[in-house]
């Protein structure tokens, strides 16, 4: 199948909606108008039907509880929130954890990246590329896959591309089942470091409560090496699969493609550099083991966390909220004397205004986080590339990271060295900056970042064991909650940028705003009419699916949205603009008699 022709026929628009779509805890809706005559998506709106209100009920709470409460924002990446909250607490409380504590937190987060990326890639997004799905949407592609030898078959063991697709079939495919087992291994790794997955029980401001022993790190290492052995097969397998789609469907690079506007807030603190003081945040931020930064049109415009912080703006746009301006200003200047904008998270007040969905006005509970580019004066709708794409792109261009011979940023790529394991020799992988920010490259980066996290974890284990062998076993430092203070934490949730902003007054939380990656990616049209990343990536995407309107699955749309790694899998429903019901399922009632 070739790339769809340039727009030439009179548009034949059909409204189609998927609401709720999978992997956003059931609250994400994608509403489109599809031009089947020219085989393109003409219009897209992203909606969320759930109001959470964490920024509302955090007010008045004890600041020491921030990490415990915000962990419950999410049931799969709650530890990312807890970690980011701890970073904000450390800044506000003026406490620096012992080195050993930071290595333990880094090991926990590395395990979380491995767990989540593995589970999502092969058990969730992988279903979009499995044999059953391709058979239903692109039978011609499946026929070609049956006849296409997999270039790395010798490594991963699947002779043809179709064999890889069959291995991804849900609940019975070999790779699908193996990935489920490996996700359990990575959850065990996390629990060794932080007590419980996904809401840590041993993570606190000032450090951790984990009892650090040689045994606990060796238990982690044994599991890590099993996972690395698995990765040595999985990375080339996914390269084979994604490269095949480019080859089988010329023009597929346009699916989910948008302008390169990527943001990464950095991950894995370096305790030799990080003291959590805002005044030194520019310096210690650049020493993170994943470099923070913003890439615009392929150019790295900053790696400065202070500059990143100052540029964040929360626009209401098409969301269900009343404006807080003019209103109370909680922070007028940061600790360096820089003025803080009223639309910055430190100064935001959440004022929900429920209303009927109207795509011409307001249509979602998601606000529109943007980053103000002082050079262009534009409020940029940054995306995270699903997390890994932005992390790799920024880290590669910055050329700063060099993790103990395991990971090295080159200025145009990131090299990852994995040591010899039971079934495979020493392996070097290299993620290279791609030509596009699109669906397939977001997915490809997710596979490679599992290797990045695994290699980084080897270094963190080396460092942690050095502390233990040197007798430096302390994992927590005391602190005092100030009467007045501010803090901000910057981190990478699995899906991308995560920040927590806290204001303390009278020893209590006066204002608190967490901004995870999904509000950035799922944001609606903002106050300037700029669409959010989901909307932008779906609009103008060509349609390669072979089905017509009556049996349309929307697979190219689904692959695009899921490439951003929205969240957990939930029920998906669909309606077609003419009111046709595709299929209705009813779960059996508990205790019902079947006759």
Coordinates of C-alpha atoms in Angstrom, one line a residue:
X1 CA 0.0 0.0 0.0
X2 CA 1.4 3.4 -0.9
X3 CA 1.1 6.7 0.8
X4 CA -2.4 8.3 0.5
X5 CA -2.7 10.7 -2.4
X6 CA -2.6 14.5 -1.9
X7 CA -5.9 16.0 -1.1
X8 CA -7.8 16.3 -4.4
X9 CA -11.2 14.7 -4.0
X10 CA -14.1 16.6 -2.4
X11 CA -14.0 15.9 1.3
X12 CA -16.3 13.2 2.7
X13 CA -16.2 13.9 6.4
X14 CA -17.4 11.3 8.9
X15 CA -17.5 12.0 12.6
X16 CA -16.0 9.2 14.7
X17 CA -15.3 9.1 18.4
X18 CA -13.5 6.8 20.8
X19 CA -14.6 7.7 24.3
X20 CA -13.3 6.5 26.6
X21 CA -10.1 5.3 24.9
X22 CA -7.9 2.8 26.6
X23 CA -4.9 3.5 28.8
X24 CA -5.9 6.8 30.5
X25 CA -7.9 5.3 33.4
X26 CA -11.0 5.4 31.2
X27 CA -11.3 9.2 31.0
X28 CA -9.6 10.0 27.6
X29 CA -11.8 10.6 24.6
X30 CA -10.6 11.2 21.0
X31 CA -13.2 12.8 18.7
X32 CA -12.4 13.1 15.0
X33 CA -13.8 14.0 11.7
X34 CA -12.3 11.8 9.0
X35 CA -12.0 12.6 5.3
X36 CA -12.4 9.1 3.8
X37 CA -12.3 10.5 0.2
X38 CA -8.7 11.8 0.8
X39 CA -7.9 9.3 3.6
X40 CA -6.8 11.8 6.2
X41 CA -7.9 13.0 9.6
X42 CA -9.4 16.4 9.2
X43 CA -10.1 17.3 12.8
X44 CA -9.4 16.0 16.3
X45 CA -10.4 17.0 19.8
X46 CA -9.0 15.4 22.9
X47 CA -11.3 15.2 26.0
X48 CA -11.2 14.1 29.6
X49 CA -14.4 13.5 31.5
X50 CA -12.9 13.2 35.0
X51 CA -12.0 16.0 37.5
X52 CA -9.5 14.9 40.1
X53 CA -9.0 18.0 42.2
X54 CA -5.7 17.1 43.9
X55 CA -4.7 20.8 43.8
X56 CA -7.8 21.6 45.7
X57 CA -7.7 19.2 48.6
X58 CA -3.9 19.4 49.1
X59 CA -4.5 22.9 50.6
X60 CA -4.2 22.9 54.4
X61 CA -2.4 19.5 54.5
X62 CA 0.8 18.8 56.4
X63 CA 3.7 19.3 54.0
X64 CA 5.3 16.1 55.2
X65 CA 2.4 14.2 53.8
X66 CA 2.7 15.5 50.2
X67 CA 4.5 12.5 48.8
X68 CA 2.1 10.0 50.4
X69 CA -1.0 11.8 49.2
X70 CA 0.2 12.6 45.6
X71 CA 1.4 9.0 45.1
X72 CA -2.3 8.2 44.9
X73 CA -2.8 10.4 41.8
X74 CA -2.0 7.3 39.7
X75 CA -2.1 3.6 40.3
X76 CA 0.7 2.7 38.0
X77 CA 3.3 5.5 38.3
X78 CA 2.5 6.6 41.8
X79 CA 6.1 6.2 42.8
X80 CA 7.0 8.8 40.2
X81 CA 4.7 11.3 41.9
X82 CA 6.0 10.3 45.3
X83 CA 9.6 10.8 44.2
X84 CA 8.9 14.2 42.6
X85 CA 7.0 15.3 45.7
X86 CA 10.0 14.3 47.8
X87 CA 12.2 16.4 45.6
X88 CA 9.9 19.4 46.2
X89 CA 9.8 18.7 49.9
X90 CA 13.6 18.4 50.1
X91 CA 13.9 21.9 48.6
X92 CA 11.2 23.4 50.8
X93 CA 12.6 21.8 54.0
X94 CA 16.2 22.5 53.1
X95 CA 17.4 18.9 53.5
X96 CA 19.8 16.9 51.4
X97 CA 19.5 13.1 51.7
X98 CA 22.6 10.9 52.2
X99 CA 24.2 9.6 49.0
X100 CA 23.0 6.0 49.7
X101 CA 19.4 7.2 49.8
X102 CA 19.7 8.8 46.4
X103 CA 21.2 5.7 44.9
X104 CA 18.3 3.7 46.3
X105 CA 15.7 6.1 44.9
X106 CA 17.5 6.0 41.5
X107 CA 17.3 2.2 41.6
X108 CA 13.7 2.3 42.4
X109 CA 12.9 4.7 39.5
X110 CA 15.0 2.7 37.1
X111 CA 13.0 -0.4 38.0
X112 CA 9.8 1.6 37.5
X113 CA 10.9 2.7 34.0
X114 CA 11.7 -0.9 33.1
X115 CA 8.4 -2.3 34.5
X116 CA 6.1 0.3 32.9
X117 CA 7.8 0.5 29.5
X118 CA 8.0 -3.3 29.2
X119 CA 4.3 -3.7 30.2
X120 CA 3.1 -1.0 28.0
X121 CA 5.2 -1.8 24.9
X122 CA 4.5 -5.5 24.7
X123 CA 1.2 -6.0 26.5
X124 CA -0.7 -2.8 25.6
X125 CA 0.7 -0.9 22.6
X126 CA 2.0 -4.1 21.2
X127 CA -1.5 -5.3 20.6
X128 CA -1.8 -2.6 17.9
X129 CA 0.9 -4.4 15.9
X130 CA -0.1 -8.0 16.7
X131 CA -1.2 -10.5 14.1
X132 CA -4.9 -10.3 15.1
X133 CA -5.0 -6.5 14.8
X134 CA -3.1 -6.3 11.5
X135 CA -5.3 -9.1 10.0
X136 CA -8.4 -7.0 10.8
X137 CA -7.0 -3.6 9.6
X138 CA -4.3 -4.3 7.0
X139 CA -4.5 -7.9 5.6
X140 CA -2.2 -6.9 2.8
X141 CA 0.5 -5.9 5.3
X142 CA 0.1 -9.2 7.1
X143 CA 0.5 -11.2 3.9
X144 CA 3.8 -9.3 3.2
X145 CA 4.9 -9.9 6.8
X146 CA 4.5 -13.6 6.3
X147 CA 7.0 -13.4 3.4
X148 CA 9.4 -11.0 5.1
X149 CA 12.4 -12.5 7.0
X150 CA 13.2 -10.7 10.3
X151 CA 16.7 -9.2 10.0
X152 CA 17.6 -10.0 13.6
X153 CA 16.0 -13.5 13.7
X154 CA 19.2 -15.0 14.9
X155 CA 19.1 -12.9 18.0
X156 CA 15.4 -12.9 19.0
X157 CA 14.3 -16.2 17.5
X158 CA 11.4 -15.2 15.3
X159 CA 12.0 -16.0 11.7
X160 CA 9.5 -13.7 10.0
X161 CA 7.8 -10.4 10.8
X162 CA 4.5 -12.2 11.0
X163 CA 6.0 -14.5 13.6
X164 CA 6.8 -11.4 15.7
X165 CA 3.2 -10.2 15.2
X166 CA 1.9 -13.6 16.4
X167 CA 4.1 -13.4 19.4
X168 CA 2.3 -10.2 20.4
X169 CA -1.2 -11.6 20.2
X170 CA -2.9 -10.9 23.6
X171 CA -3.0 -13.6 26.2
X172 CA -1.5 -16.3 24.1
X173 CA 1.4 -14.8 22.1
X174 CA 4.9 -16.0 23.4
X175 CA 6.3 -12.5 23.7
X176 CA 3.1 -11.1 25.3
X177 CA 3.3 -13.8 28.0
X178 CA 7.1 -13.4 28.5
X179 CA 6.7 -9.7 28.9
X180 CA 4.1 -10.2 31.6
X181 CA 6.5 -12.4 33.5
X182 CA 9.3 -9.9 33.2
X183 CA 7.1 -7.1 34.5
X184 CA 6.7 -9.1 37.7
X185 CA 10.5 -9.3 38.0
X186 CA 10.8 -5.5 37.7
X187 CA 8.1 -5.0 40.3
X188 CA 10.1 -7.2 42.7
X189 CA 13.2 -5.0 41.9
X190 CA 11.3 -1.9 42.8
X191 CA 9.9 -3.3 46.0
X192 CA 13.4 -4.3 47.2
X193 CA 14.3 -0.6 47.1
X194 CA 11.1 1.1 48.2
X195 CA 9.1 -1.5 50.0
X196 CA 6.0 -1.5 47.9
X197 CA 4.9 -0.9 44.3
X198 CA 3.4 1.4 43.3
X199 CA 2.9 3.5 46.4
X200 CA 6.4 3.4 48.2
X201 CA 6.3 2.6 51.9
X202 CA 10.0 3.6 52.6
X203 CA 10.3 6.8 50.6
X204 CA 10.4 10.0 52.7
X205 CA 11.6 13.6 52.4
X206 CA 15.2 13.6 53.6
X207 CA 15.9 10.0 52.3
X208 CA 14.5 6.5 52.6
X209 CA 13.7 4.0 55.3
X210 CA 15.2 1.0 53.3
X211 CA 17.6 -1.1 55.2
X212 CA 20.6 -1.1 53.0
X213 CA 22.5 -4.4 52.9
X214 CA 24.7 -6.2 50.4
X215 CA 22.0 -8.9 50.1
X216 CA 19.2 -6.5 49.1
X217 CA 21.4 -5.0 46.3
X218 CA 22.5 -8.5 45.1
X219 CA 18.8 -9.6 45.0
X220 CA 18.1 -6.6 42.8
X221 CA 21.1 -7.3 40.6
X222 CA 20.1 -11.0 40.0
X223 CA 16.8 -9.8 38.7
X224 CA 18.3 -7.0 36.7
X225 CA 20.7 -9.3 34.8
X226 CA 17.7 -11.6 33.9
X227 CA 15.9 -8.5 32.6
X228 CA 19.0 -7.4 30.6
X229 CA 19.2 -10.8 29.0
X230 CA 15.6 -10.4 27.9
X231 CA 16.2 -6.9 26.6
X232 CA 19.0 -8.0 24.3
X233 CA 16.4 -9.9 22.3
X234 CA 13.6 -7.4 22.6
X235 CA 15.4 -4.3 21.3
X236 CA 16.4 -5.8 17.9
X237 CA 12.9 -7.4 17.7
X238 CA 11.2 -4.1 17.9
X239 CA 13.6 -2.5 15.4
X240 CA 12.6 -5.3 13.0
X241 CA 8.9 -4.7 13.5
X242 CA 9.0 -0.9 13.2
X243 CA 11.4 -0.8 10.3
X244 CA 9.0 -3.3 8.5
X245 CA 6.1 -0.8 8.8
X246 CA 8.1 1.9 7.2
X247 CA 9.0 -0.5 4.4
X248 CA 5.6 -2.1 3.9
X249 CA 3.6 1.2 4.1
X250 CA 5.6 4.0 2.3
X251 CA 4.7 7.3 3.9
X252 CA 4.0 5.8 7.3
X253 CA 6.4 8.2 8.8
X254 CA 3.6 10.8 8.5
X255 CA 1.4 8.9 11.0
X256 CA 1.4 10.8 14.2
X257 CA 4.1 13.2 13.1
X258 CA 4.3 16.7 14.6
X259 CA 6.8 19.5 14.8
X260 CA 9.7 18.6 17.1
X261 CA 8.8 20.3 20.3
X262 CA 10.0 18.0 23.1
X263 CA 10.4 18.6 26.8
X264 CA 12.3 16.6 29.4
X265 CA 12.6 17.6 33.0
X266 CA 15.5 15.2 33.8
X267 CA 15.8 12.1 35.9
X268 CA 18.1 10.2 38.3
X269 CA 19.8 12.7 40.7
X270 CA 23.5 12.7 41.0
X271 CA 24.1 13.0 44.8
X272 CA 27.6 14.3 44.2
X273 CA 26.1 17.4 42.6
X274 CA 22.5 17.7 43.9
X275 CA 21.8 19.6 47.1
X276 CA 18.1 20.4 46.2
X277 CA 18.6 24.1 46.7
X278 CA 16.8 26.3 44.1
X279 CA 19.8 28.7 44.0
X280 CA 22.0 25.9 42.6
X281 CA 19.3 24.1 40.6
X282 CA 20.8 25.1 37.2
X283 CA 24.0 23.4 38.1
X284 CA 22.8 20.2 39.7
X285 CA 20.0 19.8 37.1
X286 CA 22.6 19.5 34.4
X287 CA 24.3 16.7 36.4
X288 CA 21.2 14.5 36.3
X289 CA 21.8 11.1 34.7
X290 CA 19.0 12.0 32.2
X291 CA 19.6 15.6 31.1
X292 CA 16.7 18.0 31.4
X293 CA 16.0 20.3 28.4
X294 CA 13.8 21.5 25.6
X295 CA 14.3 20.7 21.9
X296 CA 12.6 22.9 19.3
X297 CA 12.9 22.0 15.6
X298 CA 15.8 19.8 16.4
X299 CA 17.7 22.4 18.4
X300 CA 18.5 22.2 22.1
X301 CA 17.3 25.5 23.4
X302 CA 18.0 25.0 27.1
X303 CA 19.2 22.5 29.8
X304 CA 18.5 24.9 32.6
X305 CA 15.9 23.8 35.1
X306 CA 15.5 27.4 36.4
X307 CA 14.8 28.6 32.9
X308 CA 12.4 25.7 32.4
X309 CA 10.6 26.5 35.6
X310 CA 10.2 30.2 34.9
X311 CA 8.8 29.4 31.4
X312 CA 5.9 27.2 32.6
X313 CA 2.4 28.7 32.0
X314 CA -1.0 27.2 32.7
X315 CA -3.5 28.3 30.2
X316 CA -7.2 27.5 30.6
X317 CA -8.1 27.5 26.9
X318 CA -10.9 25.1 26.2
X319 CA -11.1 23.6 29.7
X320 CA -13.9 23.5 32.3
X321 CA -12.4 26.1 34.7
X322 CA -12.9 29.7 35.7
X323 CA -9.8 31.9 35.4
X324 CA -8.0 32.7 38.7
X325 CA -6.7 36.1 37.4
X326 CA -6.9 38.5 39.0
X327 CA -6.4 36.5 42.2
X328 CA -4.1 35.7 45.0
X329 CA -0.4 35.7 44.1
X330 CA 1.4 33.2 46.3
X331 CA 4.9 33.7 44.9
X332 CA 6.1 37.0 43.4
X333 CA 9.8 36.1 42.9
X334 CA 11.8 32.9 43.0
X335 CA 14.8 32.6 45.4
X336 CA 17.0 34.0 42.7
X337 CA 14.9 37.2 42.4
X338 CA 13.3 36.3 39.1
X339 CA 9.6 37.4 38.8
X340 CA 7.0 34.6 38.8
X341 CA 4.1 34.9 36.4
X342 CA 0.5 34.8 37.7
X343 CA 0.0 31.8 35.3
X344 CA 2.8 29.8 36.9
X345 CA 1.9 26.7 38.9
X346 CA 3.1 28.4 42.1
X347 CA 0.3 31.0 41.6
X348 CA -2.4 28.8 40.1
X349 CA -5.8 28.5 41.8
X350 CA -8.0 25.7 40.6
X351 CA -11.6 26.8 40.1
X352 CA -13.7 24.1 38.4
X353 CA -16.7 25.0 36.4
X354 CA -18.7 22.0 35.2
X355 CA -20.5 22.5 31.9
X356 CA -21.8 20.8 28.8
X357 CA -19.1 19.8 26.3
X358 CA -18.9 22.2 23.4
X359 CA -16.1 21.7 20.8
X360 CA -16.5 25.3 19.8
X361 CA -15.8 26.5 23.3
X362 CA -14.9 24.3 26.3
X363 CA -14.8 20.5 26.1
X364 CA -12.4 18.9 28.7
X365 CA -11.2 18.9 32.3
X366 CA -7.6 19.1 31.2
X367 CA -6.0 22.5 31.2
X368 CA -3.3 23.6 28.7
X369 CA 0.2 23.6 30.2
X370 CA 2.5 25.5 27.9
X371 CA 6.1 26.7 27.9
X372 CA 6.8 30.3 27.0
X373 CA 9.7 30.6 24.6
X374 CA 11.1 34.0 25.2
X375 CA 12.9 34.1 21.8
X376 CA 9.7 33.6 19.7
X377 CA 7.2 34.8 22.3
X378 CA 5.1 31.7 21.7
X379 CA 3.4 29.5 24.2
X380 CA 4.7 26.1 23.0
X381 CA 2.6 23.0 23.2
X382 CA 5.5 20.8 24.2
X383 CA 5.1 17.0 24.1
X384 CA 7.0 14.3 25.9
X385 CA 7.3 11.9 23.0
X386 CA 5.8 9.4 25.3
X387 CA 8.7 10.0 27.7
X388 CA 11.6 8.2 26.2
X389 CA 11.8 10.1 22.9
X390 CA 12.2 13.4 24.6
X391 CA 14.6 12.0 27.2
X392 CA 16.8 10.5 24.5
X393 CA 16.6 13.5 22.2
X394 CA 17.6 16.0 24.9
X395 CA 20.3 13.8 26.5
X396 CA 21.8 13.0 23.1
X397 CA 22.1 16.6 22.0
X398 CA 23.4 17.8 25.4
X399 CA 26.2 15.3 25.2
X400 CA 26.6 15.5 29.0
X401 CA 25.7 12.1 30.3
X402 CA 28.5 9.5 30.8
X403 CA 27.4 6.8 33.2
X404 CA 30.4 4.7 34.3
X405 CA 31.0 3.1 30.9
X406 CA 27.4 2.0 30.7
X407 CA 25.7 4.9 29.0
X408 CA 27.2 7.7 26.9
X409 CA 25.6 10.7 25.1
X410 CA 27.5 11.5 21.9
X411 CA 25.9 14.8 20.7
X412 CA 23.9 12.9 18.1
X413 CA 23.1 9.6 19.8
X414 CA 23.1 7.7 23.0
X415 CA 25.3 4.5 23.3
X416 CA 24.3 1.9 25.8
X417 CA 26.6 -1.0 26.9
X418 CA 25.1 -4.1 28.4
X419 CA 27.4 -6.7 30.0
X420 CA 27.5 -10.4 29.3
X421 CA 24.5 -12.3 30.5
X422 CA 23.5 -16.0 30.6
X423 CA 22.4 -16.3 27.0
X424 CA 24.1 -13.4 25.3
X425 CA 27.5 -11.7 25.2
X426 CA 28.3 -8.1 25.9
X427 CA 26.1 -5.9 23.7
X428 CA 26.3 -2.3 22.6
X429 CA 23.1 -0.5 21.5
X430 CA 22.9 2.9 20.0
X431 CA 19.8 5.1 19.9
X432 CA 20.2 7.7 17.1
X433 CA 18.3 10.9 16.7
X434 CA 15.5 10.1 14.2
X435 CA 14.3 12.1 11.2
X436 CA 10.8 12.5 12.7
X437 CA 8.9 12.9 15.9
X438 CA 6.2 10.5 15.0
X439 CA 4.3 7.4 16.2
X440 CA 6.8 4.7 15.4
X441 CA 9.8 6.7 16.8
X442 CA 8.0 7.3 20.1
X443 CA 7.4 3.5 20.3
X444 CA 11.0 2.7 19.3
X445 CA 12.5 5.0 21.9
X446 CA 10.4 3.2 24.6
X447 CA 12.2 -0.1 23.9
X448 CA 15.6 1.5 23.9
X449 CA 15.0 3.4 27.1
X450 CA 14.4 0.1 28.9
X451 CA 18.0 -0.6 28.1
X452 CA 19.1 2.9 29.2
X453 CA 17.4 2.4 32.6
X454 CA 18.9 -1.1 33.0
X455 CA 22.4 0.1 32.2
X456 CA 22.1 3.1 34.5
X457 CA 20.9 0.8 37.3
X458 CA 24.1 -1.2 37.0
X459 CA 26.0 2.0 37.8
X460 CA 23.7 2.8 40.7
X461 CA 24.2 -0.6 42.2
X462 CA 28.0 -0.1 42.0
X463 CA 27.7 3.2 43.8
X464 CA 25.3 1.9 46.5
X465 CA 27.5 -1.1 47.2
X466 CA 30.5 1.2 47.5
X467 CA 28.6 3.2 50.2
X468 CA 27.7 0.0 52.1
X469 CA 31.2 -1.5 51.9
X470 CA 32.6 1.9 53.1
X471 CA 30.3 1.7 56.2
X472 CA 28.2 4.7 55.2
X473 CA 24.8 3.1 55.9
X474 CA 22.8 6.2 56.8
X475 CA 19.8 6.6 54.5
X476 CA 17.9 9.6 56.1
X477 CA 18.6 13.0 57.4
X478 CA 16.5 15.0 59.8
X479 CA 14.7 18.2 58.8
X480 CA 12.3 20.8 60.1
X481 CA 9.2 22.0 58.3
X482 CA 9.5 25.8 57.8
X483 CA 6.6 28.1 58.7
X484 CA 7.0 29.7 55.2
X485 CA 8.6 28.2 52.2
X486 CA 8.4 27.1 48.6
X487 CA 9.6 24.1 46.7
X488 CA 9.6 22.6 43.3
X489 CA 10.4 19.1 42.1
X490 CA 11.4 18.1 38.6
X491 CA 11.4 14.5 37.5
X492 CA 10.5 12.2 34.6
X493 CA 7.4 10.1 35.1
X494 CA 7.4 7.1 32.9
X495 CA 5.3 9.0 30.3
X496 CA 7.4 12.2 30.5
X497 CA 7.7 15.5 32.2
X498 CA 6.6 15.7 35.9
X499 CA 6.7 18.7 38.2
X500 CA 5.4 19.4 41.7
X501 CA 5.1 23.0 43.0
X502 CA 4.4 23.6 46.7
X503 CA 3.9 26.8 48.8
X504 CA 4.0 26.6 52.6
X505 CA 2.3 29.1 54.9
X506 CA 1.9 28.8 58.6
X507 CA 3.5 25.3 58.5
X508 CA 0.7 24.0 56.2
X509 CA 0.4 23.6 52.4
X510 CA -1.1 26.9 51.0
X511 CA -0.9 25.9 47.3
X512 CA 0.2 22.7 45.6
X513 CA 0.1 21.8 41.9
X514 CA 1.4 18.6 40.3
X515 CA 1.8 18.5 36.5
X516 CA 2.3 15.1 35.1
X517 CA 2.9 14.4 31.4
X518 CA -0.7 13.6 30.4
X519 CA -2.0 17.2 30.9
X520 CA 0.8 18.4 28.6
X521 CA 0.0 15.7 26.0
X522 CA -3.8 15.6 26.3
X523 CA -4.3 19.3 26.6
X524 CA -7.0 20.9 24.5
X525 CA -6.8 24.0 22.3
X526 CA -5.3 26.7 24.4
X527 CA -6.2 30.4 24.8
X528 CA -4.4 31.1 21.5
X529 CA -6.2 28.3 19.7
X530 CA -3.2 26.1 19.6
X531 CA -4.2 22.4 19.7
X532 CA -2.6 20.0 22.3
X533 CA -0.1 17.3 21.2
X534 CA -2.7 14.5 20.9
X535 CA -4.9 16.7 18.8
X536 CA -2.0 18.0 16.7
X537 CA -0.5 14.5 16.1
X538 CA -3.8 13.0 15.0
X539 CA -4.9 15.9 12.8
X540 CA -3.7 15.5 9.1
X541 CA -2.5 11.9 9.9
X542 CA -3.0 9.8 6.7
X543 CA -5.1 6.7 6.9
X544 CA -3.4 3.4 5.9
X545 CA -6.1 1.1 7.3
X546 CA -7.7 -0.9 4.6
X547 CA -11.2 -0.8 6.1
X548 CA -13.9 1.7 5.0
X549 CA -16.2 3.8 7.2
X550 CA -18.6 0.8 8.0
X551 CA -15.9 -1.3 9.5
X552 CA -13.3 1.3 10.5
X553 CA -11.1 0.4 13.5
X554 CA -9.1 3.7 13.5
X555 CA -5.9 1.7 14.0
X556 CA -3.6 4.6 12.8
X557 CA -5.3 7.0 15.2
X558 CA -5.0 4.5 18.1
X559 CA -1.4 3.8 17.4
X560 CA -0.7 7.5 17.4
X561 CA -2.5 8.3 20.7
X562 CA -1.0 5.2 22.4
X563 CA 2.5 6.1 21.2
X564 CA 2.3 8.9 23.9
X565 CA 1.7 6.2 26.5
X566 CA -1.4 7.8 28.0
X567 CA -2.0 5.5 31.0
X568 CA -3.8 2.3 32.2
X569 CA -6.0 0.2 30.0
X570 CA -9.8 0.6 30.5
X571 CA -12.9 0.0 28.5
X572 CA -13.1 1.6 25.0
X573 CA -16.3 2.6 23.3
X574 CA -17.0 4.1 19.9
X575 CA -19.7 5.9 18.1
X576 CA -20.0 6.7 14.5
X577 CA -21.4 10.0 13.3
X578 CA -24.5 8.6 11.7
X579 CA -25.5 6.9 14.9
X580 CA -24.7 3.4 13.9
X581 CA -24.0 1.0 16.8
X582 CA -21.0 -1.1 16.1
X583 CA -21.2 -3.6 19.0
X584 CA -22.6 -3.6 22.5
X585 CA -21.2 -5.7 25.3
X586 CA -22.8 -6.3 28.8
X587 CA -20.8 -7.8 31.6
X588 CA -22.8 -10.5 33.4
X589 CA -24.3 -9.4 36.7
X590 CA -23.0 -11.0 39.9
X591 CA -25.1 -14.0 40.8
X592 CA -27.1 -14.0 37.5
X593 CA -28.4 -17.3 36.4
X594 CA -27.6 -18.4 32.9
X595 CA -30.2 -20.7 31.3

